[in-house]
PDB file of C-alpha atoms in Angstrom:
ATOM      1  CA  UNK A  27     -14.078   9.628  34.722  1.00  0.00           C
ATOM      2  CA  UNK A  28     -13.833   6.638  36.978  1.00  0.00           C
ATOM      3  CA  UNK A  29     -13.637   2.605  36.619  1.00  0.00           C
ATOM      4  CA  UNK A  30     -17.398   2.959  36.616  1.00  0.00           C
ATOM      5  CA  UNK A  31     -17.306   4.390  32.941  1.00  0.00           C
ATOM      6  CA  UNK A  32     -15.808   0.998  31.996  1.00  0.00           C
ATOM      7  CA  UNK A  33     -18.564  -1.317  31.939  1.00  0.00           C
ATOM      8  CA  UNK A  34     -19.740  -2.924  29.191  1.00  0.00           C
ATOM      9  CA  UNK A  35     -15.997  -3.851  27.324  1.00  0.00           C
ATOM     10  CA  UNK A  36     -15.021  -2.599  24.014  1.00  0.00           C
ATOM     11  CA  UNK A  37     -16.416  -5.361  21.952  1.00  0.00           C
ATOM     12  CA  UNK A  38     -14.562  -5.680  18.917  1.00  0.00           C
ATOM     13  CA  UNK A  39     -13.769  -2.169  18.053  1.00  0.00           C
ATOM     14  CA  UNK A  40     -10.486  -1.590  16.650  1.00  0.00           C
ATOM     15  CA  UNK A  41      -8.378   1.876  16.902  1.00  0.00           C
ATOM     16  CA  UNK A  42      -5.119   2.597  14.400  1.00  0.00           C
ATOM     17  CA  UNK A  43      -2.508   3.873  16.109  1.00  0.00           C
ATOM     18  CA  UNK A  44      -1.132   7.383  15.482  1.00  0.00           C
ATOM     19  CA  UNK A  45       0.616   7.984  11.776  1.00  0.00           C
ATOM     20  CA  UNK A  46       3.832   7.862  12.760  1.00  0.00           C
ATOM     21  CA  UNK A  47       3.748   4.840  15.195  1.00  0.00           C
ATOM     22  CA  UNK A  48       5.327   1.276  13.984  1.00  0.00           C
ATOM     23  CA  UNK A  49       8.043  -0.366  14.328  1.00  0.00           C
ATOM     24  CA  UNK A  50      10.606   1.093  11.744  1.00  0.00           C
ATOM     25  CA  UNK A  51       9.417   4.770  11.723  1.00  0.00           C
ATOM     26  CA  UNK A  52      12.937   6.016  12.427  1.00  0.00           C
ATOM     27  CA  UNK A  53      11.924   6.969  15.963  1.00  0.00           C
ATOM     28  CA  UNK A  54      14.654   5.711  18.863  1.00  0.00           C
ATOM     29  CA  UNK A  55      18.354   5.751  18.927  1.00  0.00           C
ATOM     30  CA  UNK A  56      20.707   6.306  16.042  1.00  0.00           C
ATOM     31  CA  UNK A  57      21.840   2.612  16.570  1.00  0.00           C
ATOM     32  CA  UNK A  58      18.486   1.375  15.275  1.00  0.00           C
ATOM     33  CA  UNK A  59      17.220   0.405  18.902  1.00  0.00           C
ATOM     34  CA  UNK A  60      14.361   2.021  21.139  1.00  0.00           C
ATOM     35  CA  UNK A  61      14.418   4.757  24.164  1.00  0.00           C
ATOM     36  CA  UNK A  62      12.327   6.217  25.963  1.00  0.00           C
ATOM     37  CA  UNK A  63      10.860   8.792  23.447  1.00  0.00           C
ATOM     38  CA  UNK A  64       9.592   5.900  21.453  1.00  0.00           C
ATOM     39  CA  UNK A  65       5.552   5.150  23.059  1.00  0.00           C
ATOM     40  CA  UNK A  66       4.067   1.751  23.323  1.00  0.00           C
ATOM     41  CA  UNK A  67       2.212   1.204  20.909  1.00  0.00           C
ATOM     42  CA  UNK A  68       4.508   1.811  18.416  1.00  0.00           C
ATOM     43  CA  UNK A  69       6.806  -0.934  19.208  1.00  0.00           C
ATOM     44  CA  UNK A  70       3.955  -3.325  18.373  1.00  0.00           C
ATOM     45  CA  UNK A  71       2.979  -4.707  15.149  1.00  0.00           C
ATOM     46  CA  UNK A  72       0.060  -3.258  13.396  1.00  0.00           C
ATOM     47  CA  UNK A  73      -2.168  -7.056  14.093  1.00  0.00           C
ATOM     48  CA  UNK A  74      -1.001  -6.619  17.687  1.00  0.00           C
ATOM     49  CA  UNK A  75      -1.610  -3.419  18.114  1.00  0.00           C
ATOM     50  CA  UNK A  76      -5.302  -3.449  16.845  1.00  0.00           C
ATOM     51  CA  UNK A  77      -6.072  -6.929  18.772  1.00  0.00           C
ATOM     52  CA  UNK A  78      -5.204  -5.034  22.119  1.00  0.00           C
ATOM     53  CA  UNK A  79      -7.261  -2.100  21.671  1.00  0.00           C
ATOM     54  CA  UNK A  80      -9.935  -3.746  20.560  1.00  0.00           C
ATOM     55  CA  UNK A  81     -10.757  -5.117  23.981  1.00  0.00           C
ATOM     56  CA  UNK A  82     -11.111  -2.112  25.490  1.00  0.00           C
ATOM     57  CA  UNK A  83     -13.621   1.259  24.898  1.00  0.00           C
ATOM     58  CA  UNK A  84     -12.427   4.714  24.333  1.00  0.00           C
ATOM     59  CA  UNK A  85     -13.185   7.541  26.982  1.00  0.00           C
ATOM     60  CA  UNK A  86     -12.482  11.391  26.302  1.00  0.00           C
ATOM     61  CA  UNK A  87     -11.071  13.859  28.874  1.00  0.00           C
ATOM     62  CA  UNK A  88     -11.023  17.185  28.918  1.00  0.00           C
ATOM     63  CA  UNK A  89      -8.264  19.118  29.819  1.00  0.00           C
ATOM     64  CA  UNK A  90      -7.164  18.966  33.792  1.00  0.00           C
ATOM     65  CA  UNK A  91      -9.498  16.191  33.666  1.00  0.00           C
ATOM     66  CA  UNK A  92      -7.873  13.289  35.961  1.00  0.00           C
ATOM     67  CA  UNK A  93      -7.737  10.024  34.033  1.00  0.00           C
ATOM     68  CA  UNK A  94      -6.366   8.094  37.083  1.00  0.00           C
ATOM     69  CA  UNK A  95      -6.101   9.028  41.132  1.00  0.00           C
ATOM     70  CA  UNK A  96      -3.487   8.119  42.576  1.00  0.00           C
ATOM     71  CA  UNK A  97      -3.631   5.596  45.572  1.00  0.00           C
ATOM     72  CA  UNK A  98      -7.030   4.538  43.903  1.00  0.00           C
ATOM     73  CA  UNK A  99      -7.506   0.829  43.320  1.00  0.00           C
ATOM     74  CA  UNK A 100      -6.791   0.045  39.973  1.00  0.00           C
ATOM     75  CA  UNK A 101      -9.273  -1.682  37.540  1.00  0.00           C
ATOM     76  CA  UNK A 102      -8.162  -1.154  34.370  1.00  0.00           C
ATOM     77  CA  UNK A 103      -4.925   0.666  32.239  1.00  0.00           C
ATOM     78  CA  UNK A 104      -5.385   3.778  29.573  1.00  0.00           C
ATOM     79  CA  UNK A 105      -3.771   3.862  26.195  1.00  0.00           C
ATOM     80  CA  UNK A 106      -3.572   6.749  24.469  1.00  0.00           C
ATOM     81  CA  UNK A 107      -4.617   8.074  21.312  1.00  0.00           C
ATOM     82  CA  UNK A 108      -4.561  11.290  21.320  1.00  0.00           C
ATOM     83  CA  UNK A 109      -3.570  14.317  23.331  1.00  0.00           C
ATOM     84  CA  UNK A 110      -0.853  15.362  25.908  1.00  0.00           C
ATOM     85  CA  UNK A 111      -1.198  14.105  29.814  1.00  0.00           C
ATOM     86  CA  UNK A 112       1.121  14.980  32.813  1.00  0.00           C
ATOM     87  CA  UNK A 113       1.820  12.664  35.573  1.00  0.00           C
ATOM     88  CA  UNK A 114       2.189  13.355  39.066  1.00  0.00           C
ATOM     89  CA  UNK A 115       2.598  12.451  42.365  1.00  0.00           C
ATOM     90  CA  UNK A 116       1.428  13.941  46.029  1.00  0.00           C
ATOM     91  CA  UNK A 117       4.055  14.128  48.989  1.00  0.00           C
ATOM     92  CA  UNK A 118       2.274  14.098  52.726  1.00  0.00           C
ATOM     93  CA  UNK A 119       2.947  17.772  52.489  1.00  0.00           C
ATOM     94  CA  UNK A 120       1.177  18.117  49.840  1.00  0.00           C
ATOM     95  CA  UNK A 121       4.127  18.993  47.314  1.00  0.00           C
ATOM     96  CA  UNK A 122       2.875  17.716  44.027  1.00  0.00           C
ATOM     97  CA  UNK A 123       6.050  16.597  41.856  1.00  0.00           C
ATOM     98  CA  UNK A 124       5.943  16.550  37.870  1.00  0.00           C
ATOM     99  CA  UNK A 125       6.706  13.281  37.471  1.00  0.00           C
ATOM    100  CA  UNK A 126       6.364  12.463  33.342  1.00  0.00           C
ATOM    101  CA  UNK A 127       4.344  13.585  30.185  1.00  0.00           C
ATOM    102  CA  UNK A 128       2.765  11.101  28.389  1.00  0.00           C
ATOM    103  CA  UNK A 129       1.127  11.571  24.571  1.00  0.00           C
ATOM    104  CA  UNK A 130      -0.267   9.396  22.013  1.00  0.00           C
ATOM    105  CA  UNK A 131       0.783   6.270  22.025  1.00  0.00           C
ATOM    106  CA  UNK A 132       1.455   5.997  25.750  1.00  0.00           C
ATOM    107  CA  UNK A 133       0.369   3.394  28.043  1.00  0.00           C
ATOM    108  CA  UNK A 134      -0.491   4.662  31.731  1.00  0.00           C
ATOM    109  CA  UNK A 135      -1.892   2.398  34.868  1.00  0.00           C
ATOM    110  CA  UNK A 136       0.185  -0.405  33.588  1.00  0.00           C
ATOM    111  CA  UNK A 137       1.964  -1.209  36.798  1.00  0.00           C
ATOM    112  CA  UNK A 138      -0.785  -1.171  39.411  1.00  0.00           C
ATOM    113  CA  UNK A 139      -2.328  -3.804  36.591  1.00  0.00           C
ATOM    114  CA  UNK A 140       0.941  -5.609  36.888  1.00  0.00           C
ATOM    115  CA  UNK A 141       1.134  -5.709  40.433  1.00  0.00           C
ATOM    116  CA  UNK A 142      -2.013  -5.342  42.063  1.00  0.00           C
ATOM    117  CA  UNK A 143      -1.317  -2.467  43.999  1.00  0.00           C
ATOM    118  CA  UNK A 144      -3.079   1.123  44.261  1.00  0.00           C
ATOM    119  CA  UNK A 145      -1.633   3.860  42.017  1.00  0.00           C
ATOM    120  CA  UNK A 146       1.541   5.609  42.324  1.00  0.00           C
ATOM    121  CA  UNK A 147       0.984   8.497  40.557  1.00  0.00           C
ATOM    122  CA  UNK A 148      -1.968  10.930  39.332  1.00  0.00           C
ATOM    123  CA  UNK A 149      -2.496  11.452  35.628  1.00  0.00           C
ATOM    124  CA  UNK A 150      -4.355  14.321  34.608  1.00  0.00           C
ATOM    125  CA  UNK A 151      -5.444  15.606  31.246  1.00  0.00           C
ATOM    126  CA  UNK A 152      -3.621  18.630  29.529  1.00  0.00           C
ATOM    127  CA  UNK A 153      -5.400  19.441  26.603  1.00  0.00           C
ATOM    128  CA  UNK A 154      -8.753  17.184  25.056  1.00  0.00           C
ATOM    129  CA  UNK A 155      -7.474  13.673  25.609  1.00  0.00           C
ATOM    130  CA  UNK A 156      -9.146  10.506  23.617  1.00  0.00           C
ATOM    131  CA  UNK A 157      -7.467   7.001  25.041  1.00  0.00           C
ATOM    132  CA  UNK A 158      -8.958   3.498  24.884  1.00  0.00           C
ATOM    133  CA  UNK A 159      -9.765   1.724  28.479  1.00  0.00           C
ATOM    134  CA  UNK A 160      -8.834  -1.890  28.526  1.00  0.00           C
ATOM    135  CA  UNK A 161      -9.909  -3.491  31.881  1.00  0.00           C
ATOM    136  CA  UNK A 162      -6.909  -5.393  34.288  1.00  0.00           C
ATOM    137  CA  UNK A 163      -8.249  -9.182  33.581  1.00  0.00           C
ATOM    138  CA  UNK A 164      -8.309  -8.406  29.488  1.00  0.00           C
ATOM    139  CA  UNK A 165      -5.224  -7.138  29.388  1.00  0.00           C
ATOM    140  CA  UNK A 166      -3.088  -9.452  31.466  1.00  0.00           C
ATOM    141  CA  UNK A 167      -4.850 -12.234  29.922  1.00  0.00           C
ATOM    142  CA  UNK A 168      -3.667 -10.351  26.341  1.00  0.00           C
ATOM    143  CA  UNK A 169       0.233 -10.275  27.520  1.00  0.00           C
ATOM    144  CA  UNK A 170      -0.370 -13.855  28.298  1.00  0.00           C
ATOM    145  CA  UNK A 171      -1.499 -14.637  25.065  1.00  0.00           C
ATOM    146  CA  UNK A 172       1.258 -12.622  23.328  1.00  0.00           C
ATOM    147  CA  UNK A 173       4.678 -12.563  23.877  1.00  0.00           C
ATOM    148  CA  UNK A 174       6.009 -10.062  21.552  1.00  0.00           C
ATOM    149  CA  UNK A 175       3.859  -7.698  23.180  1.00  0.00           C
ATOM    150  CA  UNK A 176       4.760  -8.977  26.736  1.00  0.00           C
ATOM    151  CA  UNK A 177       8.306  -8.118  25.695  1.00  0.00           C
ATOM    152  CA  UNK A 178       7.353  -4.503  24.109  1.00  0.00           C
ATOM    153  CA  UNK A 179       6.174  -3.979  27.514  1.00  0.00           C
ATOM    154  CA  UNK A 180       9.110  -5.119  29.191  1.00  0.00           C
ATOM    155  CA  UNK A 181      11.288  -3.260  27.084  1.00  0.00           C
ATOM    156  CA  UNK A 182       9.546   0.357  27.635  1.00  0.00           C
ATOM    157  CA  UNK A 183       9.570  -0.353  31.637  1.00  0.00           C
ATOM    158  CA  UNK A 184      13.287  -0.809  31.333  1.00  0.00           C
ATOM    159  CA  UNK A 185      13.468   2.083  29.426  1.00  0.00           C
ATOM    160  CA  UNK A 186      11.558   4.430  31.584  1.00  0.00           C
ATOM    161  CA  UNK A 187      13.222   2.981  34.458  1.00  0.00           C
ATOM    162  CA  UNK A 188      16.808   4.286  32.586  1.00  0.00           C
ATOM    163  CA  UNK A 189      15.765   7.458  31.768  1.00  0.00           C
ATOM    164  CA  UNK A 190      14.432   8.372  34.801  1.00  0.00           C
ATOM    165  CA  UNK A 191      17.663   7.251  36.431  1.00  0.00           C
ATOM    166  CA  UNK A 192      19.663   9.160  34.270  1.00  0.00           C
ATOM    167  CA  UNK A 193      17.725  12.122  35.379  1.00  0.00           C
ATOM    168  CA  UNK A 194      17.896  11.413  39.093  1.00  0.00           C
ATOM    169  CA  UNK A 195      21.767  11.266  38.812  1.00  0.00           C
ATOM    170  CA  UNK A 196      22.152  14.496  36.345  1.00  0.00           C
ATOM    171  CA  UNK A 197      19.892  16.253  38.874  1.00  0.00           C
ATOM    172  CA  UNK A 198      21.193  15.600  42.003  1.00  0.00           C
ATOM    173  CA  UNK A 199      25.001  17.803  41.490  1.00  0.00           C
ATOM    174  CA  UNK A 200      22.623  20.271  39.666  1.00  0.00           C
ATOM    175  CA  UNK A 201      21.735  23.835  41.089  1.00  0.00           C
ATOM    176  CA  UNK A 202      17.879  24.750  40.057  1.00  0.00           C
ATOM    177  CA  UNK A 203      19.324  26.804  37.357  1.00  0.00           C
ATOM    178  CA  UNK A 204      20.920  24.508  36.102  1.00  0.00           C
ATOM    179  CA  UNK A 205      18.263  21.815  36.480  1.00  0.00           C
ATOM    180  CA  UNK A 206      15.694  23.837  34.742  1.00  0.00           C
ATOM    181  CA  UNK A 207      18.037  24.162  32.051  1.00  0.00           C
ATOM    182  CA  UNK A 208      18.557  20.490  31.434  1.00  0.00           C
ATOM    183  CA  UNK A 209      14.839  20.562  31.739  1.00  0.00           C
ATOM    184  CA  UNK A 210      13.785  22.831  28.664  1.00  0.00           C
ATOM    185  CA  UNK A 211      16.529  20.340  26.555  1.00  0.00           C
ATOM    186  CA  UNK A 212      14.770  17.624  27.583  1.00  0.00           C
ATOM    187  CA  UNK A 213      11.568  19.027  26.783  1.00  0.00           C
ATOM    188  CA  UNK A 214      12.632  20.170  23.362  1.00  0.00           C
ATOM    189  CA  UNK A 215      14.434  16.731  23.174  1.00  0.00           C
ATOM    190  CA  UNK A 216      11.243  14.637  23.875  1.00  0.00           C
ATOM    191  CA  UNK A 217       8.179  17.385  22.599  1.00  0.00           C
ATOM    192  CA  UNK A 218      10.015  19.986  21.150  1.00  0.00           C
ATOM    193  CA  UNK A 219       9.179  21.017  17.078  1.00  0.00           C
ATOM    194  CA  UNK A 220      11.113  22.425  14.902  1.00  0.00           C
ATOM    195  CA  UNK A 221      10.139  25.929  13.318  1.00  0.00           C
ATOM    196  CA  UNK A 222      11.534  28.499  11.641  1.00  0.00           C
ATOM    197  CA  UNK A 223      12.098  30.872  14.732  1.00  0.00           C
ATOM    198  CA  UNK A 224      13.124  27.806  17.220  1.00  0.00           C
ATOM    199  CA  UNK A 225      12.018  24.699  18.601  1.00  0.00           C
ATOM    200  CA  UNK A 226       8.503  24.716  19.860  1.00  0.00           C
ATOM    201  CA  UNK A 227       7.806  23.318  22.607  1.00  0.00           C
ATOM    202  CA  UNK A 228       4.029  21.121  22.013  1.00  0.00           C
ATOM    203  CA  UNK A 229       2.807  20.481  25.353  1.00  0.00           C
ATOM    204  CA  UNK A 230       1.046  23.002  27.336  1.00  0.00           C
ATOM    205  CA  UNK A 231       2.832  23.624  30.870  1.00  0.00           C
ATOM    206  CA  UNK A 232       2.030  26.014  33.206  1.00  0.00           C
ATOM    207  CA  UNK A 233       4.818  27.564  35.327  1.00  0.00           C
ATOM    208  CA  UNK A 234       3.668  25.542  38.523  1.00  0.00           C
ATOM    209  CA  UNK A 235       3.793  22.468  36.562  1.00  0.00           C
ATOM    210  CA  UNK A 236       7.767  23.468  35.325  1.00  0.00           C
ATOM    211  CA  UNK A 237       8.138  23.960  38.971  1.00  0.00           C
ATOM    212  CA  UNK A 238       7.458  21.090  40.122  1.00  0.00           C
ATOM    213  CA  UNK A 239       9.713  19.024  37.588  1.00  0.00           C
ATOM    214  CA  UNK A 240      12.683  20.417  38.736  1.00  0.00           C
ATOM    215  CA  UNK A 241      11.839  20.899  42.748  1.00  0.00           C
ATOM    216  CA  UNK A 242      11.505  25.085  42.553  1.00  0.00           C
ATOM    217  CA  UNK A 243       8.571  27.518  43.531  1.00  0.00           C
ATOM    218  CA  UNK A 244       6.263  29.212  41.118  1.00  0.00           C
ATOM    219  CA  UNK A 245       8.456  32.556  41.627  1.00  0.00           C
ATOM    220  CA  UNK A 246      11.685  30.570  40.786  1.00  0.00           C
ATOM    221  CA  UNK A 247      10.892  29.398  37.536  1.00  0.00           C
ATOM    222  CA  UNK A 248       9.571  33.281  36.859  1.00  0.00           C
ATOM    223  CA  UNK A 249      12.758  34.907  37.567  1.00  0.00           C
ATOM    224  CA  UNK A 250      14.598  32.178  35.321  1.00  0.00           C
ATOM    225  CA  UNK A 251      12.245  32.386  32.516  1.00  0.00           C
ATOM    226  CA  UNK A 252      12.980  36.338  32.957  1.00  0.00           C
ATOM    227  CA  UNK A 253      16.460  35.581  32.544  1.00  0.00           C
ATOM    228  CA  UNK A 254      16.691  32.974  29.306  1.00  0.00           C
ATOM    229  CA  UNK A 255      14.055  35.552  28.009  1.00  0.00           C
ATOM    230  CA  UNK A 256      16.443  38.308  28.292  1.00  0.00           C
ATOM    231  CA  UNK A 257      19.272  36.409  27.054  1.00  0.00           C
ATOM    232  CA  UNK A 258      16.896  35.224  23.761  1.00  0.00           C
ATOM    233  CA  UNK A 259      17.103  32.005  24.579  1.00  0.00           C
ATOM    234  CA  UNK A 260      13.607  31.321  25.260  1.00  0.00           C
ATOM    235  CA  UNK A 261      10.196  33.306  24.258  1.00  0.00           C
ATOM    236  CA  UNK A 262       6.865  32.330  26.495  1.00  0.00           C
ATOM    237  CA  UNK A 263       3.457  32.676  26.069  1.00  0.00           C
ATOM    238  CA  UNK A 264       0.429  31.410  27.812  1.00  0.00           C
ATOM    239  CA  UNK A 265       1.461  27.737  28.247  1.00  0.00           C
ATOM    240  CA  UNK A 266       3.623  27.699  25.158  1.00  0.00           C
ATOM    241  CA  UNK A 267       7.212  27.830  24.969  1.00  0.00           C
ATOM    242  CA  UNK A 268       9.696  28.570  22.023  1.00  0.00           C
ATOM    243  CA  UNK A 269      13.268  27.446  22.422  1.00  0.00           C
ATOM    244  CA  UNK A 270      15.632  29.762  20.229  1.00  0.00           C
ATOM    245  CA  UNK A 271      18.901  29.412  22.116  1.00  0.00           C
ATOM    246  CA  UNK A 272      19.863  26.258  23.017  1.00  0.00           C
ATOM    247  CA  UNK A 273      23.389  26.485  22.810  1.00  0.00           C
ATOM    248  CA  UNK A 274      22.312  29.391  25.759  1.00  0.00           C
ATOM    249  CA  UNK A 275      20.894  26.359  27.753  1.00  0.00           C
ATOM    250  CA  UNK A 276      23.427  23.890  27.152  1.00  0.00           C
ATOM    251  CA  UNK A 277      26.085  26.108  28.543  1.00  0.00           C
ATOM    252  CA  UNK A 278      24.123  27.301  31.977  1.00  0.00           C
ATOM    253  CA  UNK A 279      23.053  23.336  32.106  1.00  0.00           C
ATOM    254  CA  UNK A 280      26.590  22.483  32.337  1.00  0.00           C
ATOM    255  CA  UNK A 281      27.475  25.558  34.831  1.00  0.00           C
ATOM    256  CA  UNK A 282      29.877  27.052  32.257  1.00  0.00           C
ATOM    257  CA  UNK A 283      30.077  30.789  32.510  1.00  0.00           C
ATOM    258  CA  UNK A 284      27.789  32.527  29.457  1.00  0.00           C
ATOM    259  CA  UNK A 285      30.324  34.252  28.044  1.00  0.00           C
ATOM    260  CA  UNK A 286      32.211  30.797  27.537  1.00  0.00           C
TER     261      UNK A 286
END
């Protein structure tokens, strides 16, 4: 689904936001503020949120479904309503990196609208995906008009920018054990659910898609998941992933012997 699907506007059509978006929901830091778990659209008010997707349409994907190419022009930014994306960019060689997941709530193709340039990344469905498609000149003109939600926006950037920081520094002393460690705490950190036998992971990765979050082969993340499978830490399926050990991860993130 391309730019082309965008003609014609949204015309007045309003979308809520998912149940447990808003500002005061609890989501964020234990000091009251945001981070980077905490999506777009709920750090808008309810009037603000409903004025801004009302000037766009809503598209459906279906899974692996590309919502946006990277180094395509950009004519318009996705928010999202419902359903899990991943977000990725190509290297000349053709290694594709995992880059971030984005879910309900999410705002993606916000900074080639910002800055006018082609897209940095690829964002491709994961499962059925419903967002609402707001074209570049409505919603620039919208931030204009608004500046609590010209400072929401502001305030998530900074955010991502942290977190993905953060990462970049905690990854680079790391081993790929140990960064595909840190990566399933993230994960349960960010996505994760809790259950009775664990914390289940909710958004469908494929081994090739762990891979390339944490800069390993297909065959790498096999033998590890072998491993944290053997040690009950983890238990796999077809693109689902239960977390039962943690304390198992914590330790091999932080290259302390298992028996410590």
């Amino acid at each position: 689904m391309t730019a082309a699907n965008l003609s014609g506007g949204g015309g007045g059509r309003t979308h809520d936001a998912p149940q447990d978006a808003g500002p005061g929901t609890g989501l964020g830091t234990g000091g009251g503020g945001l981070d980077d778990r905490v999506p777009f659209l709920a750090r808008l008010e309810k009037e603000d949120r409903q004025a801004l997707l009302a000037l766009g349409r809503e598209l459906r994907f279906a899974p692996r479904m590309v919502l946006l190419h990277q180094h395509e022009p950009s004519s318009h930014v996705l928010f999202l309503l419902h359903g899990w994306t991943k977000v990725t960019a190509s290297a000349a060689n053709g290694y594709e990196a995992l880059l971030a997941l984005r879910g309900p709530g999410d705002i993606v193709g916000e900074s080639a609208a910002l800055t006018g340039r082609p897209r940095s990344a690829t964002v491709t469905a994961l499962e059925p995906v419903r967002a609402v498609a707001v074209e570049h000149e409505r919603f620039t003109g919208f931030l204009g008009r608004s500046p609590a939600v010209s400072f929401a926006l502001l305030g998530l950037t900074s955010d991502r920018t942290r977190a993905a920081d953060r990462r970049r520094l905690q990854f680079a002393s790391m081993s790929v054990r140990e960064r595909f460690a840190a990566l399933l705490l993230d994960l349960a950190r960010m996505h994760g659910r809790r259950t009775e036998d664990g914390i289940e992971v909710a958004v469908p990765l494929s081994k090739q898609e762990l891979a390339g979050s944490v800069g390993a082969s297909r065959e790498m993340v096999q033998r590890l998941l072998k491993e944290l499978r053997t040690r009950q830490a983890v238990s796999t399926g077809r693109r689902t992933l239960l977390i039962t050990r943690p304390d198992v991860l914590r330790r091999i993130a932080r290259a302390e012997r298992p028996d410590d």
